[in-house]
Amino acid sequence: MEGKVPEPGRFWPWLVLIAVSCVVAGCGGEGGEQSMLAPRGPAAGDIANIWWGMFWGGCAIFLLVMVLAFYVVFRHPDKRAKLRATPFILAGGLALPLLTLTPLLFYGVTAGYRWSAPVEDAYRIEVIGNQFWWDIRYPGADGQGTVAVANELRIPAGQPVELILRSRDVIHSFWVPNLAGKMDVFPDRLNRLRIEADEPGVFRGQCAEFCGLRHAHMVFQVIAQAPDEFQHWLAAQREPARAPESELQQQGQRLFASECGHCHQVRDTVAGNSGAQAKDARPGPDLTHIASRRQLGAGTITEINAANVAEWLPYHRKTDVQIGMPDLSSLDEPSRRALAAYLAHLR
Ligand code: CUA
């Protein structure tokens, strides 16, 4: 067979295309939102280091392979035939994987242990996955007065926080890319994950395991606050629910007890825990201080006021029927307004 060397010029369009794809694929969200390449804590920093190590290592190996491929294609076949295979197999097939994969494995395994091992002095928060929301609980000092918040994890910045994760139904996965790696959340075992934010900030999190049709809506926020601000927030959450201040809100409270109280609770009210009813018995989020949250409906509402809540209630019922929300179609417009006035008042 006659050895024919192809023209290098034919490859340039492909090389340009590959380069452009790499640059475009690198576009991140604003300020690195929900990106593990924008680490804002030590655990995420470890993971980003592994990522960059793999990226640059991959680039070097890609270049090496390209050089060899170009050599094979453009070198005259007579000279190419003089190369012996054994040194290439030993170097590229044995030495190179050993030298690159061993440190990677060591770094990855030690980082994994470091961030999922129990920590003595860490602040502990319980995180419970539900189809399709996150129940986040701050145990009281004596095991009493647990505060429960939905889809909003507040942590003190600059301090290690240990999350104790479990699920009430199927397997979920807890992931805040800016702060830590993914951790699966199981119904039959407890998992731990240590997270820490260097500075105060708001970070977006997402369930990372397909858990049902509304999996994509299983969104949450992590809000890192200065430690004294965090304590202030926690103390406010431990307070009993605000009493209704108007006739409309009183009507809303009565409606809440009859229509929503089977699944949701507002602590220390008729629709609160009566002692006989364990908290876990209610399938829906605790709404004691619902209006103090930053978002509602996993990000559907970003400003909580009576008008927005009234508009959202039918949507909430409609979309959540499939997850066990009863269809409260008997609820007319005035009742909806009363209910919304009551809920928006629960700061
Ligand atoms: Cu929970 Cu996906």
Short mmCIF file of C-alpha atoms and ligand atoms in Angstrom, two decimals:
data_model
loop_
_atom_site.label_atom_id
_atom_site.label_comp_id
_atom_site.label_asym_id
_atom_site.label_seq_id
_atom_site.Cartn_x
_atom_site.Cartn_y
_atom_site.Cartn_z
CA MET A 1 0.00 0.00 0.00
CA GLU A 2 1.33 3.40 -0.90
CA GLY A 3 1.97 5.65 2.11
CA LYS A 4 0.12 8.95 1.60
CA VAL A 5 0.46 11.82 4.04
CA PRO A 6 -2.74 13.96 4.41
CA GLU A 7 -2.58 17.74 4.40
CA PRO A 8 -2.61 19.33 7.86
CA GLY A 9 -4.82 22.21 6.63
CA ARG A 10 -7.85 19.91 6.50
CA PHE A 11 -7.89 19.62 10.29
CA TRP A 12 -7.99 23.31 11.21
CA PRO A 13 -11.80 23.75 11.05
CA TRP A 14 -12.20 20.87 13.49
CA LEU A 15 -9.62 22.24 15.88
CA VAL A 16 -11.35 25.65 15.86
CA LEU A 17 -14.73 23.98 16.47
CA ILE A 18 -13.35 22.04 19.46
CA ALA A 19 -11.75 25.19 20.92
CA VAL A 20 -14.99 27.21 20.57
CA SER A 21 -17.04 24.37 22.16
CA CYS A 22 -14.67 24.32 25.14
CA VAL A 23 -15.02 28.07 25.69
CA VAL A 24 -18.83 28.07 25.29
CA ALA A 25 -19.24 25.07 27.61
CA GLY A 26 -17.34 27.01 30.25
CA CYS A 27 -20.01 29.74 30.55
CA GLY A 28 -21.28 29.74 34.12
CA GLY A 29 -24.31 31.30 35.81
CA GLU A 30 -24.16 34.77 37.24
CA GLY A 31 -21.54 34.87 39.97
CA GLY A 32 -21.09 31.09 39.76
CA GLU A 33 -24.57 30.41 41.11
CA GLN A 34 -25.05 26.70 41.83
CA SER A 35 -21.66 25.91 40.34
CA MET A 36 -19.10 23.67 42.00
CA LEU A 37 -16.44 25.67 40.17
CA ALA A 38 -17.26 28.64 42.39
CA PRO A 39 -16.47 27.15 45.82
CA ARG A 40 -17.54 29.24 48.82
CA GLY A 41 -16.43 26.85 51.56
CA PRO A 42 -13.62 24.42 52.40
CA ALA A 43 -15.46 21.23 51.35
CA ALA A 44 -16.40 22.69 47.98
CA GLY A 45 -12.81 23.95 47.69
CA ASP A 46 -11.51 20.38 48.02
CA ILE A 47 -13.90 19.20 45.34
CA ALA A 48 -13.01 22.06 43.00
CA ASN A 49 -9.32 21.17 43.46
CA ILE A 50 -10.01 17.58 42.41
CA TRP A 51 -11.99 18.88 39.42
CA TRP A 52 -9.23 21.22 38.27
CA GLY A 53 -6.59 18.51 38.78
CA MET A 54 -8.62 16.17 36.60
CA PHE A 55 -9.27 18.91 34.05
CA TRP A 56 -5.62 19.91 33.58
CA GLY A 57 -4.50 16.26 33.74
CA GLY A 58 -7.10 15.44 31.09
CA CYS A 59 -5.86 18.35 28.95
CA ALA A 60 -2.26 17.14 29.20
CA ILE A 61 -3.23 13.58 28.28
CA PHE A 62 -5.39 14.86 25.40
CA LEU A 63 -2.45 16.89 24.08
CA LEU A 64 -0.13 13.90 24.39
CA VAL A 65 -2.55 11.66 22.50
CA MET A 66 -3.00 14.33 19.81
CA VAL A 67 0.76 14.69 19.37
CA LEU A 68 1.08 10.92 18.99
CA ALA A 69 -1.89 10.78 16.60
CA PHE A 70 -0.47 13.59 14.45
CA TYR A 71 2.89 11.85 14.49
CA VAL A 72 1.31 8.63 13.26
CA VAL A 73 -0.66 10.42 10.54
CA PHE A 74 2.01 12.77 9.22
CA ARG A 75 5.22 10.82 9.75
CA HIS A 76 6.44 8.98 6.70
CA PRO A 77 5.39 5.30 6.98
CA ASP A 78 8.97 4.09 6.55
CA LYS A 79 10.18 5.98 9.62
CA ARG A 80 7.01 5.16 11.59
CA ALA A 81 7.63 1.44 11.11
CA LYS A 82 10.86 1.69 13.11
CA LEU A 83 8.99 2.55 16.34
CA ARG A 84 8.64 -0.35 18.79
CA ALA A 85 5.37 -0.97 20.62
CA THR A 86 6.65 -2.25 24.01
CA PRO A 87 7.99 1.05 25.43
CA PHE A 88 4.71 2.79 24.49
CA ILE A 89 2.63 0.10 26.20
CA LEU A 90 4.76 0.20 29.36
CA ALA A 91 4.85 3.98 29.56
CA GLY A 92 1.35 4.84 28.40
CA GLY A 93 -0.54 1.76 29.54
CA LEU A 94 1.13 1.07 32.90
CA ALA A 95 3.27 3.91 34.24
CA LEU A 96 1.04 6.81 33.24
CA PRO A 97 -2.25 5.47 34.75
CA LEU A 98 -0.41 4.47 37.95
CA LEU A 99 1.21 7.88 38.32
CA THR A 100 -1.97 9.85 37.62
CA LEU A 101 -4.76 7.74 39.10
CA THR A 102 -3.06 6.81 42.41
CA PRO A 103 -2.75 10.41 43.73
CA LEU A 104 -6.24 11.19 42.44
CA LEU A 105 -7.71 8.21 44.26
CA PHE A 106 -5.85 9.07 47.46
CA TYR A 107 -6.91 12.73 47.39
CA GLY A 108 -10.51 11.85 46.50
CA VAL A 109 -10.92 9.17 49.19
CA THR A 110 -9.36 11.26 51.97
CA ALA A 111 -11.47 14.30 51.02
CA GLY A 112 -14.59 12.11 50.99
CA TYR A 113 -13.85 10.84 54.51
CA ARG A 114 -12.98 14.29 55.75
CA TRP A 115 -16.33 15.76 54.71
CA SER A 116 -18.62 12.91 55.73
CA ALA A 117 -17.03 11.93 59.08
CA PRO A 118 -18.64 13.02 62.36
CA VAL A 119 -17.31 16.29 63.78
CA GLU A 120 -17.07 17.02 67.51
CA ASP A 121 -17.73 20.74 67.63
CA ALA A 122 -20.02 21.11 64.62
CA TYR A 123 -23.46 22.67 64.76
CA ARG A 124 -25.98 19.92 63.93
CA ILE A 125 -29.03 20.32 61.73
CA GLU A 126 -31.46 17.61 60.60
CA VAL A 127 -32.38 17.51 56.93
CA ILE A 128 -35.27 15.28 55.86
CA GLY A 129 -36.06 14.68 52.19
CA ASN A 130 -39.72 14.45 51.17
CA GLN A 131 -41.43 14.20 47.81
CA PHE A 132 -40.86 17.06 46.91
CA TRP A 133 -39.53 19.36 49.60
CA TRP A 134 -36.84 19.58 52.26
CA ASP A 135 -37.75 19.54 55.93
CA ILE A 136 -34.98 21.29 57.85
CA ARG A 137 -34.94 20.99 61.64
CA TYR A 138 -33.01 22.75 64.33
CA PRO A 139 -33.20 20.70 67.50
CA GLY A 140 -33.60 22.64 70.75
CA ALA A 141 -30.86 22.49 73.39
CA ASP A 142 -32.73 19.96 75.52
CA GLY A 143 -34.37 18.10 72.65
CA GLN A 144 -37.43 20.34 73.06
CA GLY A 145 -38.55 23.26 70.93
CA THR A 146 -37.40 21.94 67.60
CA VAL A 147 -37.72 24.50 64.84
CA ALA A 148 -38.81 23.20 61.43
CA VAL A 149 -38.38 25.17 58.23
CA ALA A 150 -39.09 24.07 54.66
CA ASN A 151 -36.65 24.45 51.77
CA GLU A 152 -34.51 26.97 53.62
CA LEU A 153 -31.34 25.98 55.40
CA ARG A 154 -29.82 28.74 57.49
CA ILE A 155 -26.32 28.21 58.78
CA PRO A 156 -23.79 30.28 60.69
CA ALA A 157 -21.01 31.38 58.31
CA GLY A 158 -17.42 30.44 59.11
CA GLN A 159 -18.44 27.49 61.30
CA PRO A 160 -18.58 23.80 60.48
CA VAL A 161 -22.15 22.54 60.25
CA GLU A 162 -23.02 18.87 60.30
CA LEU A 163 -26.13 17.83 58.45
CA ILE A 164 -27.85 14.61 59.50
CA LEU A 165 -29.72 13.49 56.41
CA ARG A 166 -32.57 11.05 55.98
CA SER A 167 -35.63 10.61 53.79
CA ARG A 168 -39.27 10.07 54.60
CA ASP A 169 -40.06 8.32 51.31
CA VAL A 170 -37.75 7.61 48.36
CA ILE A 171 -34.06 8.27 47.73
CA HIS A 172 -33.16 11.93 47.24
CA SER A 173 -29.80 13.60 46.97
CA PHE A 174 -28.78 16.76 48.79
CA TRP A 175 -26.57 19.06 46.75
CA VAL A 176 -25.37 22.63 47.26
CA PRO A 177 -22.57 22.83 44.69
CA ASN A 178 -21.05 26.05 46.08
CA LEU A 179 -20.64 24.54 49.55
CA ALA A 180 -20.27 20.75 49.43
CA GLY A 181 -20.50 17.57 47.44
CA LYS A 182 -23.62 15.53 46.83
CA MET A 183 -24.95 13.25 49.53
CA ASP A 184 -27.65 10.67 48.92
CA VAL A 185 -30.59 10.77 51.32
CA PHE A 186 -32.09 7.39 52.22
CA PRO A 187 -35.25 6.37 54.04
CA ASP A 188 -33.55 3.62 56.03
CA ARG A 189 -30.23 5.11 57.05
CA LEU A 190 -28.71 8.33 58.33
CA ASN A 191 -26.04 10.06 56.29
CA ARG A 192 -23.83 12.88 57.42
CA LEU A 193 -22.50 15.76 55.44
CA ARG A 194 -20.30 18.51 56.71
CA ILE A 195 -20.76 21.89 55.10
CA GLU A 196 -19.26 25.25 55.83
CA ALA A 197 -19.57 28.65 54.19
CA ASP A 198 -16.57 30.97 54.35
CA GLU A 199 -18.67 34.12 54.23
CA PRO A 200 -22.35 35.04 54.58
CA GLY A 201 -24.27 34.51 51.35
CA VAL A 202 -27.18 32.75 49.65
CA PHE A 203 -26.56 29.52 47.78
CA ARG A 204 -28.92 27.53 45.63
CA GLY A 205 -29.36 23.81 46.22
CA GLN A 206 -31.15 21.12 44.29
CA CYS A 207 -32.21 17.52 44.77
CA ALA A 208 -29.79 15.62 42.57
CA GLU A 209 -31.46 12.22 42.39
CA PHE A 210 -34.56 11.64 40.28
CA CYS A 211 -37.25 11.08 42.90
CA GLY A 212 -40.51 11.52 41.00
CA LEU A 213 -42.26 13.77 38.52
CA ARG A 214 -41.63 16.97 40.48
CA HIS A 215 -37.99 16.19 41.22
CA ALA A 216 -36.84 19.31 39.34
CA HIS A 217 -38.90 21.46 41.74
CA MET A 218 -37.11 20.09 44.80
CA VAL A 219 -35.10 23.25 45.13
CA PHE A 220 -33.84 24.90 48.30
CA GLN A 221 -31.67 27.75 49.48
CA VAL A 222 -28.81 27.76 51.91
CA ILE A 223 -28.47 31.08 53.69
CA ALA A 224 -25.19 31.58 55.51
CA GLN A 225 -25.42 34.37 58.06
CA ALA A 226 -23.04 35.99 60.50
CA PRO A 227 -23.24 33.80 63.67
CA ASP A 228 -25.05 36.41 65.82
CA GLU A 229 -27.52 37.12 63.01
CA PHE A 230 -28.13 33.39 62.69
CA GLN A 231 -28.80 33.04 66.43
CA HIS A 232 -31.18 35.98 66.24
CA TRP A 233 -33.08 34.29 63.37
CA LEU A 234 -33.20 30.98 65.26
CA ALA A 235 -34.53 32.67 68.41
CA ALA A 236 -37.27 34.33 66.32
CA GLN A 237 -38.17 30.95 64.78
CA ARG A 238 -38.55 29.44 68.26
CA GLU A 239 -41.16 32.06 69.14
CA PRO A 240 -44.80 30.97 68.95
CA ALA A 241 -46.78 31.92 65.87
CA ARG A 242 -48.12 35.47 65.67
CA ALA A 243 -51.76 35.81 66.64
CA PRO A 244 -54.18 37.10 63.99
CA GLU A 245 -54.63 40.87 64.15
CA SER A 246 -57.69 41.43 61.98
CA GLU A 247 -61.06 39.85 61.36
CA LEU A 248 -59.82 38.61 57.97
CA GLN A 249 -56.77 36.97 59.51
CA GLN A 250 -58.92 35.33 62.21
CA GLN A 251 -61.13 33.91 59.51
CA GLY A 252 -57.99 32.72 57.74
CA GLN A 253 -56.77 31.02 60.89
CA ARG A 254 -60.04 29.12 61.26
CA LEU A 255 -59.88 28.10 57.62
CA PHE A 256 -56.29 26.98 58.04
CA ALA A 257 -57.24 24.73 60.96
CA SER A 258 -60.08 23.09 59.04
CA GLU A 259 -58.62 22.96 55.52
CA CYS A 260 -54.84 22.70 55.97
CA GLY A 261 -54.34 21.53 59.56
CA HIS A 262 -54.39 17.85 58.67
CA CYS A 263 -51.09 18.15 56.82
CA HIS A 264 -49.53 21.45 57.90
CA GLN A 265 -49.04 22.85 61.33
CA VAL A 266 -48.71 26.27 62.84
CA ARG A 267 -47.16 25.68 66.24
CA ASP A 268 -49.06 26.52 69.42
CA THR A 269 -52.39 27.09 67.66
CA VAL A 270 -55.41 24.90 67.00
CA ALA A 271 -53.50 23.68 63.97
CA GLY A 272 -50.45 23.00 66.09
CA ASN A 273 -49.07 19.96 67.83
CA SER A 274 -51.40 18.79 70.54
CA GLY A 275 -48.86 16.52 72.15
CA ALA A 276 -50.65 13.38 71.04
CA GLN A 277 -49.81 14.15 67.44
CA ALA A 278 -46.15 13.73 66.72
CA LYS A 279 -44.58 16.24 64.37
CA ASP A 280 -43.62 13.54 61.94
CA ALA A 281 -47.26 12.56 61.61
CA ARG A 282 -48.00 15.63 59.48
CA PRO A 283 -46.88 15.18 55.92
CA GLY A 284 -46.66 18.85 54.96
CA PRO A 285 -44.24 21.62 55.94
CA ASP A 286 -44.48 23.44 59.28
CA LEU A 287 -45.83 26.92 58.53
CA THR A 288 -45.37 28.61 61.92
CA HIS A 289 -43.22 31.40 60.47
CA ILE A 290 -43.93 30.87 56.80
CA ALA A 291 -43.84 34.57 55.93
CA SER A 292 -40.30 34.91 57.31
CA ARG A 293 -38.99 32.69 54.54
CA ARG A 294 -37.27 34.12 51.53
CA GLN A 295 -39.23 31.98 49.09
CA LEU A 296 -42.38 29.93 48.86
CA GLY A 297 -43.23 26.85 46.82
CA ALA A 298 -39.56 26.02 46.21
CA GLY A 299 -38.86 29.36 44.57
CA THR A 300 -42.28 29.94 42.94
CA ILE A 301 -42.85 33.05 45.06
CA THR A 302 -39.92 35.26 45.95
CA GLU A 303 -41.86 37.97 47.75
CA ILE A 304 -44.29 36.72 50.38
CA ASN A 305 -47.31 38.98 50.76
CA ALA A 306 -51.07 38.38 50.95
CA ALA A 307 -51.68 39.08 47.24
CA ASN A 308 -48.92 36.73 46.04
CA VAL A 309 -49.96 33.97 48.43
CA ALA A 310 -53.63 34.26 47.37
CA GLU A 311 -52.60 33.91 43.76
CA TRP A 312 -50.34 31.00 44.49
CA LEU A 313 -52.74 28.92 46.63
CA PRO A 314 -54.78 27.41 43.75
CA TYR A 315 -51.60 26.70 41.83
CA HIS A 316 -50.14 25.01 44.91
CA ARG A 317 -53.25 22.85 45.27
CA LYS A 318 -53.43 21.97 41.62
CA THR A 319 -49.83 20.97 41.14
CA ASP A 320 -49.49 19.22 44.45
CA VAL A 321 -52.60 17.04 44.22
CA GLN A 322 -50.39 14.35 42.77
CA ILE A 323 -48.22 14.36 45.89
CA GLY A 324 -51.06 14.03 48.36
CA MET A 325 -52.39 17.59 48.62
CA PRO A 326 -56.16 17.23 48.78
CA ASP A 327 -58.07 19.10 46.09
CA LEU A 328 -59.68 21.89 48.08
CA SER A 329 -61.80 23.10 45.20
CA SER A 330 -64.53 24.19 47.60
CA LEU A 331 -62.29 27.09 48.61
CA ASP A 332 -63.81 30.23 47.08
CA GLU A 333 -62.15 33.55 46.38
CA PRO A 334 -62.97 35.26 49.76
CA SER A 335 -61.76 32.21 51.70
CA ARG A 336 -58.59 32.18 49.67
CA ARG A 337 -57.97 35.84 50.47
CA ALA A 338 -58.56 35.22 54.19
CA LEU A 339 -56.22 32.24 54.21
CA ALA A 340 -53.55 34.22 52.36
CA ALA A 341 -53.92 37.17 54.77
CA TYR A 342 -53.36 34.82 57.70
CA LEU A 343 -50.36 33.04 56.16
CA ALA A 344 -48.66 36.25 54.99
CA HIS A 345 -49.01 37.54 58.56
CA LEU A 346 -47.03 34.60 60.04
CA ARG A 347 -43.61 36.21 60.00
CU1 CUA B 1 -35.87 14.59 45.57
CU2 CUA B 1 -35.19 14.50 43.35
#
